[in-house]
Coordinates of C-alpha atoms and ligand atoms in Angstrom, one line a residue:
M1 CA -1.3 9.5 -11.2
D2 CA -2.5 12.9 -11.4
G3 CA -0.2 15.3 -9.4
P4 CA -1.0 19.0 -8.5
G5 CA -1.5 21.1 -11.2
D6 CA -2.3 18.0 -13.4
A7 CA -6.1 17.6 -12.5
P8 CA -7.9 14.9 -14.2
Q9 CA -10.5 15.8 -16.9
W10 CA -13.5 14.3 -15.3
A11 CA -13.1 16.5 -12.2
G12 CA -13.9 19.7 -14.0
P13 CA -13.7 22.6 -11.6
L14 CA -13.1 20.2 -8.6
G15 CA -10.0 19.1 -9.9
S16 CA -7.7 22.0 -8.2
L17 CA -9.4 21.2 -5.1
L18 CA -8.7 17.5 -5.2
A19 CA -5.0 18.2 -6.2
L20 CA -4.6 20.2 -2.8
P21 CA -2.0 18.6 -0.7
G22 CA -3.7 16.6 2.3
V23 CA -7.3 17.1 0.9
T24 CA -9.4 14.1 2.0
D25 CA -12.9 15.1 1.1
V26 CA -14.5 17.5 -1.5
L27 CA -18.2 18.0 -1.1
V28 CA -20.7 20.0 -3.3
Q29 CA -24.4 20.4 -2.7
E30 CA -25.2 23.8 -4.0
P31 CA -23.7 26.1 -6.9
R32 CA -20.7 28.3 -6.5
R33 CA -19.3 26.7 -3.3
A34 CA -17.6 23.5 -2.1
W35 CA -16.5 22.2 1.2
I36 CA -13.2 20.6 1.6
D37 CA -11.4 18.8 4.3
R38 CA -7.7 19.1 4.7
G39 CA -7.5 17.3 7.9
G40 CA -8.6 20.2 10.1
G41 CA -12.3 20.0 9.7
L42 CA -14.6 21.3 6.7
Q43 CA -13.8 24.6 5.1
M44 CA -15.9 26.4 2.4
V45 CA -14.3 27.5 -0.8
G46 CA -15.5 29.1 -3.9
V47 CA -15.8 26.9 -7.1
D48 CA -16.7 27.7 -10.8
L49 CA -20.0 25.9 -10.8
P50 CA -22.5 28.6 -11.6
D51 CA -25.8 27.0 -11.2
S52 CA -27.3 23.6 -10.2
A53 CA -27.5 22.6 -13.8
A54 CA -23.5 22.8 -13.7
V55 CA -23.4 20.7 -10.5
R56 CA -25.7 18.0 -12.0
A57 CA -23.8 18.0 -15.3
L58 CA -20.4 17.5 -13.5
A59 CA -22.1 14.7 -11.3
V60 CA -23.2 12.9 -14.4
R61 CA -19.7 13.4 -16.1
M62 CA -17.9 12.1 -13.1
A63 CA -20.2 8.9 -12.9
G64 CA -19.5 8.1 -16.4
A65 CA -15.8 8.6 -15.9
G66 CA -16.3 5.8 -13.3
G67 CA -18.1 3.7 -15.8
R68 CA -21.5 4.2 -13.9
R69 CA -24.6 5.7 -14.9
L70 CA -26.3 8.6 -13.2
D71 CA -29.7 9.8 -14.5
D72 CA -33.6 10.0 -13.5
A73 CA -33.7 6.2 -13.7
A74 CA -30.7 5.9 -11.5
P75 CA -30.3 8.9 -9.5
V76 CA -27.7 7.5 -6.9
V77 CA -24.3 6.6 -7.8
D78 CA -21.3 5.1 -5.7
A79 CA -18.4 4.8 -7.8
R80 CA -14.6 4.6 -8.0
L81 CA -13.0 7.2 -10.4
P82 CA -10.0 6.4 -12.5
D83 CA -7.5 7.8 -10.1
G84 CA -9.1 5.8 -7.1
T85 CA -11.2 8.8 -5.9
R86 CA -14.5 7.4 -4.4
L87 CA -17.6 9.3 -5.9
H88 CA -21.0 9.4 -4.3
A89 CA -23.6 11.5 -6.1
V90 CA -27.4 12.1 -5.6
L91 CA -29.5 13.9 -8.1
P92 CA -32.9 15.7 -7.5
P93 CA -35.4 15.3 -6.5
L94 CA -33.7 12.9 -4.1
S95 CA -31.5 15.9 -3.1
P96 CA -34.2 18.5 -3.7
E97 CA -32.5 21.7 -4.8
C98 CA -29.2 20.4 -6.3
A99 CA -27.1 17.5 -6.9
A100 CA -25.0 16.5 -4.0
I101 CA -21.6 15.2 -4.8
S102 CA -19.3 13.7 -2.2
L103 CA -15.7 12.9 -3.0
R104 CA -13.2 11.0 -0.9
T105 CA -9.7 10.9 -2.0
V106 CA -7.4 8.0 -1.7
R107 CA -3.7 8.0 -1.0
Q108 CA -1.5 6.8 -3.6
R109 CA 0.7 5.1 -1.0
A110 CA -1.0 3.4 2.1
L111 CA -0.1 5.0 5.4
D112 CA 2.1 2.5 7.4
M113 CA 2.1 1.7 11.1
D114 CA 5.0 4.3 11.4
D115 CA 2.8 6.9 9.7
L116 CA 0.0 6.2 12.0
V117 CA 2.3 6.7 14.8
A118 CA 3.6 9.9 13.7
S119 CA 0.1 11.1 13.0
G120 CA -0.9 10.2 16.7
M121 CA -3.5 7.7 15.6
V122 CA -1.4 4.9 17.2
T123 CA 0.2 5.9 20.4
G124 CA 2.4 4.2 23.4
Q125 CA 2.7 0.5 23.3
L126 CA -0.3 -0.1 20.9
G127 CA 1.7 -0.2 17.6
R128 CA 3.4 -3.4 19.2
V129 CA -0.2 -4.7 20.0
L130 CA -1.4 -4.2 16.5
R131 CA 1.6 -5.7 15.0
A132 CA 1.3 -8.8 17.3
M133 CA -2.4 -9.3 16.1
V134 CA -1.3 -9.4 12.6
A135 CA 1.8 -11.7 13.2
R136 CA -0.2 -14.2 15.4
H137 CA -3.1 -14.3 13.1
L138 CA -5.8 -13.0 15.0
S139 CA -9.1 -12.1 13.5
V140 CA -9.7 -8.5 13.9
L141 CA -12.8 -6.4 13.6
V142 CA -11.9 -2.6 13.0
T143 CA -14.8 -0.3 14.2
G144 CA -15.5 3.3 14.3
A145 CA -17.9 6.0 12.8
T146 CA -17.6 7.1 9.1
G147 CA -14.4 8.8 8.4
S148 CA -12.8 7.8 11.7
G149 CA -10.0 6.1 9.8
K150 CA -11.0 2.3 9.8
T151 CA -10.0 1.8 6.2
T152 CA -6.8 3.5 6.8
L153 CA -5.8 1.6 10.0
L154 CA -7.0 -1.7 8.1
A155 CA -4.7 -1.0 5.2
S156 CA -1.6 -0.4 7.5
M157 CA -2.3 -3.7 9.4
L158 CA -2.5 -5.4 6.1
S159 CA 0.7 -3.9 4.9
L160 CA 2.3 -5.7 7.9
V161 CA 1.2 -9.2 6.7
D162 CA 4.1 -11.6 5.9
P163 CA 4.7 -11.1 2.1
A164 CA 4.4 -14.9 1.7
E165 CA 0.8 -14.8 2.5
R166 CA -1.9 -14.2 -0.1
I167 CA -4.5 -11.5 0.8
L168 CA -8.0 -11.8 -0.5
V169 CA -9.8 -8.4 -0.2
I170 CA -13.6 -8.2 -0.7
E171 CA -14.9 -4.7 -1.2
E172 CA -17.8 -2.5 -2.3
A173 CA -15.4 -0.1 -4.1
G174 CA -11.9 -0.9 -4.3
E175 CA -10.7 1.3 -1.6
L176 CA -8.1 -0.7 0.4
R177 CA -4.7 -0.3 -0.9
P178 CA -2.1 -2.1 1.3
D179 CA 1.3 -2.1 0.6
H180 CA 1.8 -5.8 0.1
P181 CA 2.8 -8.0 -2.9
H182 CA 0.1 -10.4 -3.1
V183 CA -3.2 -8.9 -2.9
V184 CA -6.3 -10.4 -4.8
R185 CA -9.4 -8.0 -4.9
L186 CA -12.9 -8.8 -5.4
I187 CA -15.3 -5.9 -6.0
E188 CA -19.1 -6.3 -5.9
R189 CA -21.1 -5.5 -9.0
R190 CA -24.3 -3.7 -8.9
A191 CA -27.3 -4.9 -10.9
N192 CA -27.6 -3.4 -14.4
I193 CA -30.5 -1.2 -15.4
E194 CA -32.6 -4.3 -16.0
G195 CA -32.1 -5.2 -12.5
S196 CA -29.9 -8.2 -13.4
G197 CA -26.1 -9.2 -13.1
A198 CA -25.7 -8.2 -9.5
V199 CA -22.9 -10.1 -7.8
G200 CA -22.9 -9.1 -4.1
L201 CA -20.5 -9.3 -1.1
P202 CA -22.1 -12.6 0.2
T203 CA -21.3 -14.3 -3.0
L204 CA -17.8 -12.8 -3.2
V205 CA -16.9 -13.9 0.1
R206 CA -17.9 -17.4 -0.5
E207 CA -16.0 -17.3 -3.7
A208 CA -12.9 -15.9 -1.9
M209 CA -12.6 -19.2 0.1
R210 CA -12.2 -21.1 -3.2
M211 CA -9.1 -18.9 -3.9
R212 CA -6.6 -20.2 -1.4
P213 CA -6.6 -17.2 0.8
D214 CA -4.4 -16.8 3.7
R215 CA -6.2 -13.8 4.9
V216 CA -9.7 -12.9 4.0
V217 CA -10.6 -9.3 4.4
L218 CA -13.9 -7.8 3.9
G219 CA -13.3 -3.9 3.4
E220 CA -16.7 -3.0 5.1
C221 CA -19.3 -5.3 6.6
R222 CA -22.5 -3.4 6.2
G223 CA -25.3 -6.1 5.3
A224 CA -26.2 -9.7 4.9
E225 CA -22.6 -10.6 4.0
V226 CA -22.1 -10.7 7.9
R227 CA -23.4 -14.2 7.7
E228 CA -20.6 -15.3 5.4
V229 CA -18.0 -13.5 7.2
L230 CA -19.0 -15.1 10.6
S231 CA -19.0 -18.4 9.0
V232 CA -15.6 -18.1 7.4
F233 CA -14.0 -17.0 10.6
N234 CA -15.6 -19.7 12.3
T235 CA -14.4 -22.4 10.0
G236 CA -10.6 -22.4 10.6
H237 CA -9.9 -19.2 8.5
R238 CA -7.9 -17.1 11.1
G239 CA -6.2 -13.9 10.7
G240 CA -8.9 -12.3 8.7
F241 CA -10.2 -8.5 9.0
A242 CA -13.4 -6.7 8.5
T243 CA -14.5 -3.2 9.3
L244 CA -17.8 -2.2 10.8
H245 CA -19.5 1.0 11.3
A246 CA -20.1 1.4 15.1
N247 CA -19.9 4.4 17.5
S248 CA -18.3 2.4 20.2
T249 CA -17.3 -1.1 21.0
A250 CA -20.4 -1.3 23.2
D251 CA -22.7 -0.9 20.1
V252 CA -20.7 -3.6 18.3
P253 CA -22.8 -6.5 19.4
A254 CA -26.1 -4.8 18.5
R255 CA -24.5 -3.8 15.1
L256 CA -23.6 -7.3 14.4
V257 CA -27.0 -8.6 15.5
A258 CA -28.9 -6.0 13.3
L259 CA -26.8 -7.1 10.3
G260 CA -27.2 -10.7 10.9
A261 CA -30.9 -10.2 10.9
L262 CA -30.7 -8.8 7.3
A263 CA -29.2 -12.3 6.4
G264 CA -32.0 -14.1 8.5
L265 CA -29.8 -15.1 11.3
D266 CA -31.4 -15.1 14.8
Q267 CA -29.9 -13.1 17.7
R268 CA -28.6 -16.0 19.4
T269 CA -26.9 -17.5 16.4
V270 CA -25.1 -14.1 15.6
E271 CA -24.1 -13.9 19.3
L272 CA -22.6 -17.5 19.3
Q273 CA -20.7 -17.1 16.1
A274 CA -19.4 -13.5 16.6
A275 CA -17.9 -14.5 20.1
I276 CA -15.8 -17.1 18.3
A277 CA -15.3 -15.4 15.0
F278 CA -13.5 -12.3 16.1
D279 CA -10.5 -12.4 18.5
A280 CA -10.2 -8.6 18.9
V281 CA -12.2 -5.3 18.3
V282 CA -10.0 -2.4 17.4
H283 CA -12.0 0.9 17.8
V284 CA -11.0 4.3 16.0
E285 CA -12.5 7.5 17.0
R286 CA -12.3 10.9 15.1
D287 CA -11.8 13.5 18.1
G288 CA -12.8 17.0 17.0
A289 CA -12.3 18.0 13.3
S290 CA -8.9 16.4 12.8
V291 CA -7.6 13.9 15.3
R292 CA -8.1 10.4 14.4
R293 CA -6.8 7.9 16.9
V294 CA -7.5 4.3 18.0
A295 CA -9.4 4.7 21.3
Q296 CA -9.9 1.2 22.6
V297 CA -9.1 -2.5 22.1
A298 CA -11.8 -5.0 23.2
T299 CA -12.7 -8.7 22.9
L300 CA -16.1 -10.1 22.3
S301 CA -17.5 -12.6 24.5
R302 CA -20.6 -13.9 26.0
S303 CA -22.0 -12.8 29.4
G304 CA -23.3 -15.1 32.0
A305 CA -26.8 -14.6 30.5
G306 CA -25.4 -15.7 27.1
D307 CA -25.5 -12.2 25.6
L308 CA -22.7 -11.1 23.3
V309 CA -20.9 -8.1 24.9
A310 CA -17.5 -6.1 24.2
V311 CA -15.3 -6.3 27.1
P312 CA -12.3 -3.7 27.0
A313 CA -8.8 -4.9 27.0
L314 CA -7.2 -1.5 26.7
T315 CA -8.6 1.9 26.7
R316 CA -7.1 5.1 25.8
G317 CA -7.3 7.5 28.9
S318 CA -5.7 11.0 29.7
R319 CA -2.5 9.1 31.1
G320 CA -2.0 6.6 28.4
W321 CA -3.4 3.0 27.9
E322 CA -5.5 1.4 30.7
A323 CA -6.0 -2.3 30.8
G324 CA -9.3 -3.5 31.1
P325 CA -10.8 -7.1 32.2
A326 CA -10.0 -8.6 28.7
W327 CA -6.3 -7.5 28.8
A328 CA -4.8 -10.4 30.5
A329 CA -6.1 -13.0 28.2
L330 CA -5.6 -11.1 24.9
G331 CA -2.2 -9.9 25.8
E332 CA -1.1 -13.5 26.7
G333 CA -2.5 -14.6 23.4
L334 CA -0.3 -11.9 21.8
G335 CA 2.6 -12.9 23.7
L336 CA 2.7 -9.3 25.2
S337 CA 1.5 -9.9 28.8
Q338 CA 4.7 -8.4 30.1
A339 CA 4.3 -5.4 27.7
G340 CA 0.8 -5.4 28.8
H341 CA 1.9 -3.9 32.1
A342 CA 3.9 -1.4 30.4
V343 CA 1.0 -0.6 28.2
A344 CA -1.3 -0.2 31.3
A345 CA 1.4 1.9 33.1
Ligands
ADP401 N1 -4.0 8.7 10.7 C1 -4.3 9.3 9.6 N2 -3.4 10.5 9.3 C2 -3.8 11.3 8.3 N3 -4.9 11.0 7.5 C3 -5.8 10.0 8.0 C4 -5.5 9.0 8.9 N4 -6.6 8.2 9.2 C5 -7.3 8.5 8.3 N5 -6.9 9.5 7.4 C6 -7.8 10.1 6.4 O1 -9.1 10.4 6.7 C7 -10.1 10.0 5.7 C8 -11.1 8.8 6.4 O2 -10.3 7.8 6.6 P1 -11.0 6.2 6.4 O3 -9.9 5.3 6.8 O4 -11.4 6.2 4.9 O5 -12.2 6.3 7.2 P2 -13.4 5.1 7.4 O6 -12.9 3.9 6.7 O7 -13.5 5.0 9.0 O8 -14.6 5.9 6.9 C9 -9.2 9.3 4.6 O9 -9.2 10.3 3.6 C10 -7.9 9.1 5.1 O10 -6.9 9.2 4.2
MG402 MG1 -13.9 2.9 5.3

């Protein structure tokens, strides 16, 4: 682990920025300046990258440190650096003037549920609700916009999983680091430069099923693997998790249908399967520059017309959590119907 003042070689002039306490993002898309987020929104800082050639060289060097190639033939890279930092980089002409580097740091220690309560992400009785979801093996879809805290919340929920259970994590880039003694990770492999050798998320989800999982976790559902996830969660594997990019729980059905289309699933099939696959949707929001919080818990069900709809169970309001139409059944399933009144109060 690289501590402050012990910046990794591959980071070059960005090393000191990555080593700043609390920094989550370091972004460069022009010479001489970087933008960093230390939890309070983006701020600009000067950086010793004198021209666009220096930015490009750094991007290429970092990709190499992540075991990936970045050049004119492969001008985009999404890689994991040796300390876990996630690198995304784009070269000209795709980013016309200058290479664009986006770094997202990872915590060495997962935030636990108490940390999320302390940071204001989880408030009131919600901690009990989330703990009960894990203990009772609900299948949970964590939703939110990019950077809203989905992965962080998911890692904290996985840290609550019984240590006697085996967690299979399937990911694009090895980001989830739950505090749990028994985690098996599968990370997708991109095609090599000749275009062969790719092992994608759909394959990995299927393989995970043969590895005696107690919990199947898809770090981020962003494509055709939604078909395998729906199938796994529909065939007796309860207690799994996935995250999905969606701006609100109301957007979740359309997002699932759109991803399902990538896998050749028609709308009705996705709607039927999703209503059964997921017991709850937990939605996180970034409010302003710094505050990340759980904004809603919902369930997915089918309306009278047969459409998939997200039904609010708990919604964070100005005076605490408000119970919605789905709370009675969800709270009962969680053994919290009494607490539900307290939640709603
Ligand atoms: N409750 C929190 N307290 C402090 N930092 C947080 C919290 N939630 C998320 N973060 C930080 O915000 C950044 C984005 O979170 P992440 O979980 O990766 O978002 P997403 O998966 O939605 O893109 C990460 O660097 C993470 O460490
Ligand atoms: Mg994420």
